[in-house]
PDB file of C-alpha atoms and ligand atoms in Angstrom:
ATOM      1  CA  MET A  91      83.016-147.217  39.932  1.00  0.00           C
ATOM      2  CA  PRO A  92      83.278-151.044  39.688  1.00  0.00           C
ATOM      3  CA  TRP A  93      86.823-150.953  41.098  1.00  0.00           C
ATOM      4  CA  VAL A  94      85.444-149.456  44.316  1.00  0.00           C
ATOM      5  CA  ARG A  95      82.619-152.006  44.536  1.00  0.00           C
ATOM      6  CA  HIS A  96      84.957-154.987  44.405  1.00  0.00           C
ATOM      7  CA  ALA A  97      87.879-153.476  46.308  1.00  0.00           C
ATOM      8  CA  ALA A  98      86.171-154.023  49.690  1.00  0.00           C
ATOM      9  CA  TRP A  99      85.846-157.835  49.298  1.00  0.00           C
ATOM     10  CA  ASP A 100      85.508-158.285  53.061  1.00  0.00           C
ATOM     11  CA  ARG A 101      82.032-156.806  53.176  1.00  0.00           C
ATOM     12  CA  LYS A 102      78.469-157.875  52.327  1.00  0.00           C
ATOM     13  CA  PRO A 103      77.834-158.450  48.624  1.00  0.00           C
ATOM     14  CA  TRP A 104      76.986-155.238  46.827  1.00  0.00           C
ATOM     15  CA  ALA A 105      73.494-156.424  45.856  1.00  0.00           C
ATOM     16  CA  LEU A 106      72.611-157.063  49.532  1.00  0.00           C
ATOM     17  CA  LEU A 107      73.677-153.545  50.509  1.00  0.00           C
ATOM     18  CA  GLU A 108      71.666-152.067  47.675  1.00  0.00           C
ATOM     19  CA  GLU A 109      68.605-154.120  48.659  1.00  0.00           C
ATOM     20  CA  GLN A 110      68.956-152.933  52.263  1.00  0.00           C
ATOM     21  CA  MET A 111      68.922-149.295  51.147  1.00  0.00           C
ATOM     22  CA  LEU A 112      65.918-149.859  48.893  1.00  0.00           C
ATOM     23  CA  THR A 113      64.025-151.554  51.725  1.00  0.00           C
ATOM     24  CA  HIS A 114      65.050-149.632  54.848  1.00  0.00           C
ATOM     25  CA  GLY A 115      66.753-146.489  53.572  1.00  0.00           C
ATOM     26  CA  TYR A 116      69.679-144.635  55.149  1.00  0.00           C
ATOM     27  CA  PRO A 117      69.345-143.622  58.842  1.00  0.00           C
ATOM     28  CA  ALA A 118      68.768-139.925  59.487  1.00  0.00           C
ATOM     29  CA  TYR A 119      68.684-137.568  62.457  1.00  0.00           C
ATOM     30  CA  THR A 120      66.594-134.440  62.822  1.00  0.00           C
ATOM     31  CA  THR A 121      67.828-130.924  63.583  1.00  0.00           C
ATOM     32  CA  SER A 122      64.372-129.415  63.120  1.00  0.00           C
ATOM     33  CA  CYS A 123      63.154-129.621  66.716  1.00  0.00           C
ATOM     34  CA  ALA A 124      65.762-127.597  68.585  1.00  0.00           C
ATOM     35  CA  TRP A 125      67.137-124.586  66.734  1.00  0.00           C
ATOM     36  CA  LEU A 126      68.434-121.829  68.992  1.00  0.00           C
ATOM     37  CA  GLY A 127      65.724-119.342  69.873  1.00  0.00           C
ATOM     38  CA  TYR A 128      62.795-121.752  69.800  1.00  0.00           C
ATOM     39  CA  PRO A 129      60.647-121.298  72.940  1.00  0.00           C
ATOM     40  CA  ASP A 130      60.404-124.378  75.166  1.00  0.00           C
ATOM     41  CA  ASP A 131      56.787-125.127  74.253  1.00  0.00           C
ATOM     42  CA  LEU A 132      57.673-125.170  70.533  1.00  0.00           C
ATOM     43  CA  LEU A 133      60.687-127.381  71.249  1.00  0.00           C
ATOM     44  CA  LYS A 134      58.464-129.818  73.177  1.00  0.00           C
ATOM     45  CA  GLN A 135      55.762-129.734  70.470  1.00  0.00           C
ATOM     46  CA  LEU A 136      58.286-130.518  67.727  1.00  0.00           C
ATOM     47  CA  CYS A 137      60.005-133.277  69.730  1.00  0.00           C
ATOM     48  CA  VAL A 138      56.667-134.994  70.447  1.00  0.00           C
ATOM     49  CA  ALA A 139      55.744-134.809  66.743  1.00  0.00           C
ATOM     50  CA  ALA A 140      59.164-136.138  65.706  1.00  0.00           C
ATOM     51  CA  LEU A 141      58.951-139.038  68.172  1.00  0.00           C
ATOM     52  CA  GLN A 142      55.505-139.883  66.774  1.00  0.00           C
ATOM     53  CA  ASP A 143      57.053-139.886  63.282  1.00  0.00           C
ATOM     54  CA  GLY A 144      59.624-142.462  64.388  1.00  0.00           C
ATOM     55  CA  TRP A 145      62.677-140.231  64.919  1.00  0.00           C
ATOM     56  CA  THR A 146      65.229-141.672  67.317  1.00  0.00           C
ATOM     57  CA  ARG A 147      68.177-139.288  66.774  1.00  0.00           C
ATOM     58  CA  PHE A 148      67.940-135.594  67.692  1.00  0.00           C
ATOM     59  CA  LYS A 149      70.360-132.681  67.371  1.00  0.00           C
ATOM     60  CA  VAL A 150      70.086-129.662  69.679  1.00  0.00           C
ATOM     61  CA  LYS A 151      71.716-126.314  68.896  1.00  0.00           C
ATOM     62  CA  VAL A 152      73.736-124.966  71.855  1.00  0.00           C
ATOM     63  CA  GLY A 153      76.302-122.307  72.716  1.00  0.00           C
ATOM     64  CA  ALA A 154      74.411-119.069  73.310  1.00  0.00           C
ATOM     65  CA  ASP A 155      73.644-119.356  77.045  1.00  0.00           C
ATOM     66  CA  LEU A 156      74.750-122.210  79.327  1.00  0.00           C
ATOM     67  CA  GLN A 157      71.707-122.200  81.603  1.00  0.00           C
ATOM     68  CA  ASP A 158      69.435-122.164  78.553  1.00  0.00           C
ATOM     69  CA  ASP A 159      71.387-125.095  77.123  1.00  0.00           C
ATOM     70  CA  VAL A 160      71.143-127.093  80.344  1.00  0.00           C
ATOM     71  CA  ARG A 161      67.376-126.497  80.458  1.00  0.00           C
ATOM     72  CA  ARG A 162      66.778-127.296  76.788  1.00  0.00           C
ATOM     73  CA  CYS A 163      69.025-130.372  76.754  1.00  0.00           C
ATOM     74  CA  ARG A 164      67.277-131.683  79.879  1.00  0.00           C
ATOM     75  CA  LEU A 165      63.895-131.081  78.213  1.00  0.00           C
ATOM     76  CA  VAL A 166      64.903-133.025  75.099  1.00  0.00           C
ATOM     77  CA  ARG A 167      66.698-135.842  76.944  1.00  0.00           C
ATOM     78  CA  ASP A 168      63.670-136.273  79.276  1.00  0.00           C
ATOM     79  CA  MET A 169      61.331-136.413  76.263  1.00  0.00           C
ATOM     80  CA  ILE A 170      63.383-138.799  74.116  1.00  0.00           C
ATOM     81  CA  GLY A 171      64.534-140.997  76.996  1.00  0.00           C
ATOM     82  CA  PRO A 172      67.984-142.490  77.732  1.00  0.00           C
ATOM     83  CA  GLU A 173      68.139-144.896  74.780  1.00  0.00           C
ATOM     84  CA  LYS A 174      67.643-142.473  71.906  1.00  0.00           C
ATOM     85  CA  THR A 175      70.560-140.535  70.441  1.00  0.00           C
ATOM     86  CA  LEU A 176      71.241-136.881  71.262  1.00  0.00           C
ATOM     87  CA  MET A 177      73.803-134.720  69.487  1.00  0.00           C
ATOM     88  CA  LEU A 178      74.742-131.097  70.188  1.00  0.00           C
ATOM     89  CA  ASP A 179      75.839-128.385  67.723  1.00  0.00           C
ATOM     90  CA  ALA A 180      77.635-125.179  68.798  1.00  0.00           C
ATOM     91  CA  ASN A 181      78.185-123.752  65.295  1.00  0.00           C
ATOM     92  CA  GLN A 182      81.717-122.496  66.118  1.00  0.00           C
ATOM     93  CA  ARG A 183      80.641-120.464  69.193  1.00  0.00           C
ATOM     94  CA  TRP A 184      83.432-121.282  71.638  1.00  0.00           C
ATOM     95  CA  ASP A 185      87.183-121.051  71.952  1.00  0.00           C
ATOM     96  CA  VAL A 186      88.949-124.248  72.995  1.00  0.00           C
ATOM     97  CA  PRO A 187      88.909-123.990  76.832  1.00  0.00           C
ATOM     98  CA  GLU A 188      85.333-122.693  76.750  1.00  0.00           C
ATOM     99  CA  ALA A 189      84.255-125.656  74.616  1.00  0.00           C
ATOM    100  CA  VAL A 190      85.726-128.149  77.084  1.00  0.00           C
ATOM    101  CA  GLU A 191      84.187-126.346  80.068  1.00  0.00           C
ATOM    102  CA  TRP A 192      80.775-125.958  78.453  1.00  0.00           C
ATOM    103  CA  MET A 193      80.659-129.575  77.318  1.00  0.00           C
ATOM    104  CA  SER A 194      81.668-130.752  80.801  1.00  0.00           C
ATOM    105  CA  ARG A 195      78.453-129.066  81.995  1.00  0.00           C
ATOM    106  CA  LEU A 196      76.336-130.700  79.261  1.00  0.00           C
ATOM    107  CA  ALA A 197      77.916-134.166  79.572  1.00  0.00           C
ATOM    108  CA  GLU A 198      75.126-135.295  81.935  1.00  0.00           C
ATOM    109  CA  PHE A 199      72.813-135.452  78.909  1.00  0.00           C
ATOM    110  CA  LYS A 200      75.124-138.004  77.265  1.00  0.00           C
ATOM    111  CA  PRO A 201      75.453-136.445  73.821  1.00  0.00           C
ATOM    112  CA  LEU A 202      77.036-138.644  71.138  1.00  0.00           C
ATOM    113  CA  TRP A 203      78.901-135.645  69.702  1.00  0.00           C
ATOM    114  CA  ILE A 204      79.498-131.916  69.932  1.00  0.00           C
ATOM    115  CA  GLU A 205      79.459-130.396  66.460  1.00  0.00           C
ATOM    116  CA  GLU A 206      81.676-127.463  65.472  1.00  0.00           C
ATOM    117  CA  PRO A 207      82.729-126.707  69.063  1.00  0.00           C
ATOM    118  CA  THR A 208      85.175-124.060  67.836  1.00  0.00           C
ATOM    119  CA  SER A 209      86.332-122.358  64.630  1.00  0.00           C
ATOM    120  CA  PRO A 210      86.251-124.839  61.729  1.00  0.00           C
ATOM    121  CA  ASP A 211      89.682-123.524  60.704  1.00  0.00           C
ATOM    122  CA  ASP A 212      91.177-124.538  64.054  1.00  0.00           C
ATOM    123  CA  ILE A 213      92.163-128.118  63.323  1.00  0.00           C
ATOM    124  CA  LEU A 214      94.488-128.418  66.337  1.00  0.00           C
ATOM    125  CA  GLY A 215      91.802-126.777  68.475  1.00  0.00           C
ATOM    126  CA  HIS A 216      89.375-129.512  67.457  1.00  0.00           C
ATOM    127  CA  ALA A 217      92.074-132.079  68.277  1.00  0.00           C
ATOM    128  CA  ALA A 218      92.547-130.597  71.764  1.00  0.00           C
ATOM    129  CA  ILE A 219      88.782-130.595  72.418  1.00  0.00           C
ATOM    130  CA  SER A 220      88.458-134.129  71.052  1.00  0.00           C
ATOM    131  CA  LYS A 221      91.215-135.356  73.417  1.00  0.00           C
ATOM    132  CA  ALA A 222      89.752-133.505  76.424  1.00  0.00           C
ATOM    133  CA  LEU A 223      86.279-134.989  75.876  1.00  0.00           C
ATOM    134  CA  VAL A 224      87.422-138.625  75.666  1.00  0.00           C
ATOM    135  CA  PRO A 225      86.874-139.204  79.436  1.00  0.00           C
ATOM    136  CA  LEU A 226      83.314-137.894  79.020  1.00  0.00           C
ATOM    137  CA  GLY A 227      82.613-140.262  76.119  1.00  0.00           C
ATOM    138  CA  ILE A 228      81.674-137.367  73.820  1.00  0.00           C
ATOM    139  CA  GLY A 229      82.941-137.280  70.228  1.00  0.00           C
ATOM    140  CA  VAL A 230      83.675-134.241  68.065  1.00  0.00           C
ATOM    141  CA  ALA A 231      81.860-133.789  64.760  1.00  0.00           C
ATOM    142  CA  THR A 232      82.879-131.259  62.141  1.00  0.00           C
ATOM    143  CA  GLY A 233      83.294-130.694  58.433  1.00  0.00           C
ATOM    144  CA  GLU A 234      80.341-128.650  57.179  1.00  0.00           C
ATOM    145  CA  GLN A 235      82.653-125.671  56.518  1.00  0.00           C
ATOM    146  CA  CYS A 236      85.518-127.705  55.025  1.00  0.00           C
ATOM    147  CA  HIS A 237      86.136-126.913  51.383  1.00  0.00           C
ATOM    148  CA  ASN A 238      88.558-129.621  50.282  1.00  0.00           C
ATOM    149  CA  ARG A 239      90.050-133.020  50.988  1.00  0.00           C
ATOM    150  CA  VAL A 240      93.306-131.570  52.361  1.00  0.00           C
ATOM    151  CA  ILE A 241      91.509-129.986  55.308  1.00  0.00           C
ATOM    152  CA  PHE A 242      89.793-133.308  56.006  1.00  0.00           C
ATOM    153  CA  LYS A 243      93.157-135.096  55.708  1.00  0.00           C
ATOM    154  CA  GLN A 244      94.556-132.866  58.428  1.00  0.00           C
ATOM    155  CA  LEU A 245      91.478-133.287  60.665  1.00  0.00           C
ATOM    156  CA  LEU A 246      91.794-137.066  60.321  1.00  0.00           C
ATOM    157  CA  GLN A 247      95.565-137.168  60.847  1.00  0.00           C
ATOM    158  CA  ALA A 248      95.239-134.924  63.939  1.00  0.00           C
ATOM    159  CA  ASN A 249      92.489-137.110  65.475  1.00  0.00           C
ATOM    160  CA  ALA A 250      90.460-133.895  65.525  1.00  0.00           C
ATOM    161  CA  LEU A 251      87.085-135.532  64.814  1.00  0.00           C
ATOM    162  CA  GLN A 252      85.230-138.751  65.515  1.00  0.00           C
ATOM    163  CA  PHE A 253      82.371-137.971  63.090  1.00  0.00           C
ATOM    164  CA  LEU A 254      83.149-136.550  59.662  1.00  0.00           C
ATOM    165  CA  GLN A 255      80.542-134.181  58.244  1.00  0.00           C
ATOM    166  CA  ILE A 256      80.846-133.677  54.505  1.00  0.00           C
ATOM    167  CA  ASP A 257      78.769-130.874  53.011  1.00  0.00           C
ATOM    168  CA  SER A 258      77.705-131.694  49.446  1.00  0.00           C
ATOM    169  CA  CYS A 259      77.928-128.046  48.355  1.00  0.00           C
ATOM    170  CA  ARG A 260      80.868-126.597  50.297  1.00  0.00           C
ATOM    171  CA  LEU A 261      83.146-129.493  49.422  1.00  0.00           C
ATOM    172  CA  GLY A 262      84.118-128.654  45.865  1.00  0.00           C
ATOM    173  CA  SER A 263      82.451-131.283  43.642  1.00  0.00           C
ATOM    174  CA  VAL A 264      81.292-134.877  43.829  1.00  0.00           C
ATOM    175  CA  ASN A 265      84.830-136.074  43.155  1.00  0.00           C
ATOM    176  CA  GLU A 266      86.140-134.122  46.158  1.00  0.00           C
ATOM    177  CA  ASN A 267      83.405-135.688  48.285  1.00  0.00           C
ATOM    178  CA  LEU A 268      84.270-139.171  47.040  1.00  0.00           C
ATOM    179  CA  SER A 269      87.923-138.712  47.951  1.00  0.00           C
ATOM    180  CA  VAL A 270      86.858-137.742  51.491  1.00  0.00           C
ATOM    181  CA  LEU A 271      84.576-140.791  51.769  1.00  0.00           C
ATOM    182  CA  LEU A 272      87.551-142.990  50.862  1.00  0.00           C
ATOM    183  CA  MET A 273      89.823-141.221  53.376  1.00  0.00           C
ATOM    184  CA  ALA A 274      87.212-141.592  56.132  1.00  0.00           C
ATOM    185  CA  LYS A 275      87.022-145.316  55.380  1.00  0.00           C
ATOM    186  CA  LYS A 276      90.829-145.576  55.600  1.00  0.00           C
ATOM    187  CA  PHE A 277      90.836-143.828  58.997  1.00  0.00           C
ATOM    188  CA  GLY A 278      87.801-145.772  60.264  1.00  0.00           C
ATOM    189  CA  ILE A 279      85.826-142.587  60.906  1.00  0.00           C
ATOM    190  CA  PRO A 280      82.043-142.613  60.228  1.00  0.00           C
ATOM    191  CA  VAL A 281      80.689-140.072  57.751  1.00  0.00           C
ATOM    192  CA  CYS A 282      77.589-138.235  59.041  1.00  0.00           C
ATOM    193  CA  PRO A 283      76.876-135.547  56.431  1.00  0.00           C
ATOM    194  CA  HIS A 284      75.800-131.979  57.167  1.00  0.00           C
ATOM    195  CA  ALA A 285      72.508-131.148  55.442  1.00  0.00           C
ATOM    196  CA  GLY A 286      71.082-128.185  57.357  1.00  0.00           C
ATOM    197  CA  GLY A 287      70.473-125.877  54.447  1.00  0.00           C
ATOM    198  CA  VAL A 288      68.331-125.473  51.348  1.00  0.00           C
ATOM    199  CA  GLY A 289      68.771-128.408  48.964  1.00  0.00           C
ATOM    200  CA  LEU A 290      71.541-130.034  51.005  1.00  0.00           C
ATOM    201  CA  CYS A 291      69.383-133.042  51.947  1.00  0.00           C
ATOM    202  CA  GLU A 292      68.432-133.570  48.286  1.00  0.00           C
ATOM    203  CA  LEU A 293      72.090-133.493  47.263  1.00  0.00           C
ATOM    204  CA  VAL A 294      73.832-135.436  50.019  1.00  0.00           C
ATOM    205  CA  GLN A 295      71.447-138.423  50.017  1.00  0.00           C
ATOM    206  CA  HIS A 296      73.149-139.618  46.808  1.00  0.00           C
ATOM    207  CA  LEU A 297      76.611-139.413  48.358  1.00  0.00           C
ATOM    208  CA  ILE A 298      75.808-141.136  51.623  1.00  0.00           C
ATOM    209  CA  ILE A 299      73.935-144.042  50.018  1.00  0.00           C
ATOM    210  CA  PHE A 300      76.905-144.467  47.655  1.00  0.00           C
ATOM    211  CA  ASP A 301      79.163-144.413  50.717  1.00  0.00           C
ATOM    212  CA  TYR A 302      77.235-147.276  52.298  1.00  0.00           C
ATOM    213  CA  ILE A 303      76.960-149.456  49.183  1.00  0.00           C
ATOM    214  CA  SER A 304      80.395-148.844  47.652  1.00  0.00           C
ATOM    215  CA  VAL A 305      82.748-147.670  50.419  1.00  0.00           C
ATOM    216  CA  SER A 306      81.889-148.183  54.101  1.00  0.00           C
ATOM    217  CA  ALA A 307      79.298-151.013  53.963  1.00  0.00           C
ATOM    218  CA  SER A 308      78.541-150.042  57.556  1.00  0.00           C
ATOM    219  CA  LEU A 309      75.811-148.080  59.350  1.00  0.00           C
ATOM    220  CA  ARG A 310      77.569-148.216  62.718  1.00  0.00           C
ATOM    221  CA  ASN A 311      77.497-144.687  64.235  1.00  0.00           C
ATOM    222  CA  ARG A 312      76.423-143.369  60.853  1.00  0.00           C
ATOM    223  CA  MET A 313      73.474-141.096  60.191  1.00  0.00           C
ATOM    224  CA  CYS A 314      72.668-138.291  57.773  1.00  0.00           C
ATOM    225  CA  GLU A 315      71.269-134.947  58.921  1.00  0.00           C
ATOM    226  CA  TYR A 316      67.701-134.020  57.920  1.00  0.00           C
ATOM    227  CA  VAL A 317      65.977-130.667  58.271  1.00  0.00           C
ATOM    228  CA  ASP A 318      62.349-130.366  57.225  1.00  0.00           C
ATOM    229  CA  HIS A 319      62.209-126.953  55.598  1.00  0.00           C
ATOM    230  CA  LEU A 320      62.214-125.706  52.010  1.00  0.00           C
ATOM    231  CA  HIS A 321      61.799-129.125  50.361  1.00  0.00           C
ATOM    232  CA  GLU A 322      58.583-127.837  48.790  1.00  0.00           C
ATOM    233  CA  HIS A 323      60.714-125.856  46.326  1.00  0.00           C
ATOM    234  CA  PHE A 324      62.223-128.956  44.727  1.00  0.00           C
ATOM    235  CA  LYS A 325      60.818-131.032  41.875  1.00  0.00           C
ATOM    236  CA  TYR A 326      62.165-134.259  43.481  1.00  0.00           C
ATOM    237  CA  PRO A 327      62.270-133.601  47.245  1.00  0.00           C
ATOM    238  CA  VAL A 328      63.815-136.162  49.592  1.00  0.00           C
ATOM    239  CA  HIS A 329      61.624-139.044  50.706  1.00  0.00           C
ATOM    240  CA  ILE A 330      61.948-139.794  54.411  1.00  0.00           C
ATOM    241  CA  LYS A 331      60.320-142.962  55.799  1.00  0.00           C
ATOM    242  CA  GLN A 332      60.662-144.001  59.436  1.00  0.00           C
ATOM    243  CA  ALA A 333      63.447-141.461  59.983  1.00  0.00           C
ATOM    244  CA  SER A 334      65.459-142.764  57.022  1.00  0.00           C
ATOM    245  CA  TYR A 335      66.357-141.396  53.584  1.00  0.00           C
ATOM    246  CA  MET A 336      64.725-143.635  50.975  1.00  0.00           C
ATOM    247  CA  PRO A 337      66.908-143.855  47.820  1.00  0.00           C
ATOM    248  CA  PRO A 338      65.813-141.341  45.150  1.00  0.00           C
ATOM    249  CA  LYS A 339      64.259-143.032  42.106  1.00  0.00           C
ATOM    250  CA  ASP A 340      64.263-140.100  39.666  1.00  0.00           C
ATOM    251  CA  ALA A 341      67.173-139.625  37.275  1.00  0.00           C
ATOM    252  CA  GLY A 342      69.639-136.849  38.161  1.00  0.00           C
ATOM    253  CA  TYR A 343      70.984-135.252  41.348  1.00  0.00           C
ATOM    254  CA  SER A 344      67.582-134.245  42.842  1.00  0.00           C
ATOM    255  CA  THR A 345      68.372-130.516  42.838  1.00  0.00           C
ATOM    256  CA  GLU A 346      65.977-129.287  40.120  1.00  0.00           C
ATOM    257  CA  MET A 347      63.886-126.521  41.680  1.00  0.00           C
ATOM    258  CA  ARG A 348      60.204-126.057  40.834  1.00  0.00           C
ATOM    259  CA  GLU A 349      59.659-123.387  38.162  1.00  0.00           C
ATOM    260  CA  ASP A 350      56.949-121.657  40.200  1.00  0.00           C
ATOM    261  CA  SER A 351      59.316-121.414  43.190  1.00  0.00           C
ATOM    262  CA  VAL A 352      62.067-119.905  41.056  1.00  0.00           C
ATOM    263  CA  GLU A 353      59.575-117.440  39.572  1.00  0.00           C
ATOM    264  CA  LYS A 354      58.209-116.434  42.991  1.00  0.00           C
ATOM    265  CA  HIS A 355      61.702-115.846  44.360  1.00  0.00           C
ATOM    266  CA  ASN A 356      63.076-113.866  41.407  1.00  0.00           C
ATOM    267  CA  TYR A 357      64.502-110.539  42.648  1.00  0.00           C
ATOM    268  CA  PRO A 358      62.896-107.988  42.687  1.00  0.00           C
ATOM    269  CA  ASP A 359      59.754-108.870  40.650  1.00  0.00           C
ATOM    270  CA  GLY A 360      58.933-112.258  42.125  1.00  0.00           C
ATOM    271  CA  GLU A 361      55.884-112.561  44.408  1.00  0.00           C
ATOM    272  CA  VAL A 362      57.964-113.212  47.544  1.00  0.00           C
ATOM    273  CA  TRP A 363      60.252-110.197  47.000  1.00  0.00           C
ATOM    274  CA  LYS A 364      57.345-107.895  46.099  1.00  0.00           C
ATOM    275  CA  LYS A 365      55.798-108.768  49.481  1.00  0.00           C
ATOM    276  CA  LEU A 366      59.050-108.295  51.395  1.00  0.00           C
ATOM    277  CA  LEU A 367      59.949-105.033  49.696  1.00  0.00           C
ATOM    278  CA  ALA A 368      56.418-103.699  50.257  1.00  0.00           C
ATOM    279  CA  ALA A 369      56.724-104.572  53.968  1.00  0.00           C
ATOM    280  CA  GLN A 370      60.075-102.789  54.059  1.00  0.00           C
ATOM    281  CA  GLU A 371      58.453 -99.639  52.738  1.00  0.00           C
ATOM    282  CA  ASN A 372      55.598 -99.800  55.265  1.00  0.00           C
ATOM    283  CA  GLU A 373      57.543-100.598  58.433  1.00  0.00           C
ATOM    284  CA  ALA A 374      61.005-101.377  59.853  1.00  0.00           C
ATOM    285  CA  PHE A 375      61.961-104.390  57.691  1.00  0.00           C
ATOM    286  CA  SER A 376      61.959-107.549  59.804  1.00  0.00           C
ATOM    287  CA  PRO A 377      63.125-110.472  57.642  1.00  0.00           C
ATOM    288  CA  MET A 378      61.990-113.045  60.220  1.00  0.00           C
ATOM    289  CA  THR A 379      58.307-112.092  60.461  1.00  0.00           C
ATOM    290  CA  ALA A 380      56.074-115.157  60.193  1.00  0.00           C
ATOM    291  CA  SER A 381      54.418-114.003  56.964  1.00  0.00           C
ATOM    292  CA  SER A 382      57.797-113.734  55.234  1.00  0.00           C
ATOM    293  CA  LEU A 383      58.969-117.231  56.240  1.00  0.00           C
ATOM    294  CA  PRO A 384      58.431-120.402  54.233  1.00  0.00           C
ATOM    295  CA  THR A 385      55.058-121.858  55.173  1.00  0.00           C
ATOM    296  CA  THR A 386      56.543-124.715  57.196  1.00  0.00           C
ATOM    297  CA  PHE A 387      58.163-122.237  59.580  1.00  0.00           C
ATOM    298  CA  SER A 388      55.266-119.811  59.942  1.00  0.00           C
ATOM    299  CA  SER A 389      52.903-122.630  60.943  1.00  0.00           C
ATOM    300  CA  TRP A 390      55.251-123.471  63.769  1.00  0.00           C
ATOM    301  CA  LEU A 391      56.240-120.053  65.008  1.00  0.00           C
ATOM    302  CA  VAL A 392      54.640-119.165  68.347  1.00  0.00           C
ATOM    303  CA  LEU A 393      53.891-115.466  67.805  1.00  0.00           C
TER     304      LEU A 393
HETATM  305  C1  LIG B 117      71.619-123.229  58.585  1.00  0.00           C
HETATM  306  C2  LIG B 117      73.111-123.454  58.462  1.00  0.00           C
HETATM  307  O1  LIG B 117      73.399-124.281  57.375  1.00  0.00           O
HETATM  308  C3  LIG B 117      73.645-124.163  59.694  1.00  0.00           C
HETATM  309  O2  LIG B 117      73.245-123.526  60.863  1.00  0.00           O
HETATM  310  C4  LIG B 117      73.110-125.558  59.774  1.00  0.00           C
HETATM  311  C5  LIG B 117      73.971-126.396  60.655  1.00  0.00           C
HETATM  312  O3  LIG B 117      74.958-125.993  61.236  1.00  0.00           O
HETATM  313  C6  LIG B 117      73.563-127.800  60.772  1.00  0.00           C
HETATM  314  O4  LIG B 117      72.549-128.136  60.138  1.00  0.00           O
HETATM  315  O5  LIG B 117      74.258-128.538  61.474  1.00  0.00           O
END
């Protein structure tokens, strides 16, 4: 959209922004070290590996048990040190007072944001939490469950978020995403996309690199989520270098799945389903057994 490129005349020339993306990529953060339910030794193992791979931004899932959260956040903060960035994600667990209370207890770990602290439908609830957390210097991030630009308009107008998390699939269409990128720019709110599900990283990388080159021209407080599972099923998986999304070079939207993966996962005759259904016949079906998980998970699981 040439009109968008030239509309923001007060920013770096377009070619410079493009060159920066091609050279350094778009900054990412990892959610893959600290899912709820991971034992502490797995959490430590994954954090050490991520630090060795150059990650500097980490998201920890919270909200099930406060003492667990205090212990796990302390573990991660001690491992990554005071300078690296920590974010927390409650996945809608709390009501409004509970979110404020719980985050007051986790503030010592200096998280940049709390993600989905309450129901994603509760726009005024997010606004109340956002206001209550200002003295603690903690922002609110949300958006992964928002389906259209009107919801985002209300979140922005209500000062309900400080980090706007588009989801490339749940937001209906590229055009809907683009309208939200433009609104975020108007409100001065950084876009930090959600990408914690199959294919979401492959999709959203296009949108966030467009955002940088043609809309925001800023990386301040901006980062795109990365999770390192299931990419093996895509023909053009994301390319992460030094904890950054390198711009995709293949034509298209990067979501073409490998034919063998599609074949294996066909229900009920595909190889994966034959295995699962056979296990269901032989014992109480447990969908989260290591052998039934994608290889990247089973190699990590501490059994
Ligand atoms: C796996 C689901 O998409 C969700 O739990 C991921 C999420 O909330 C996130 O990545 O953030």
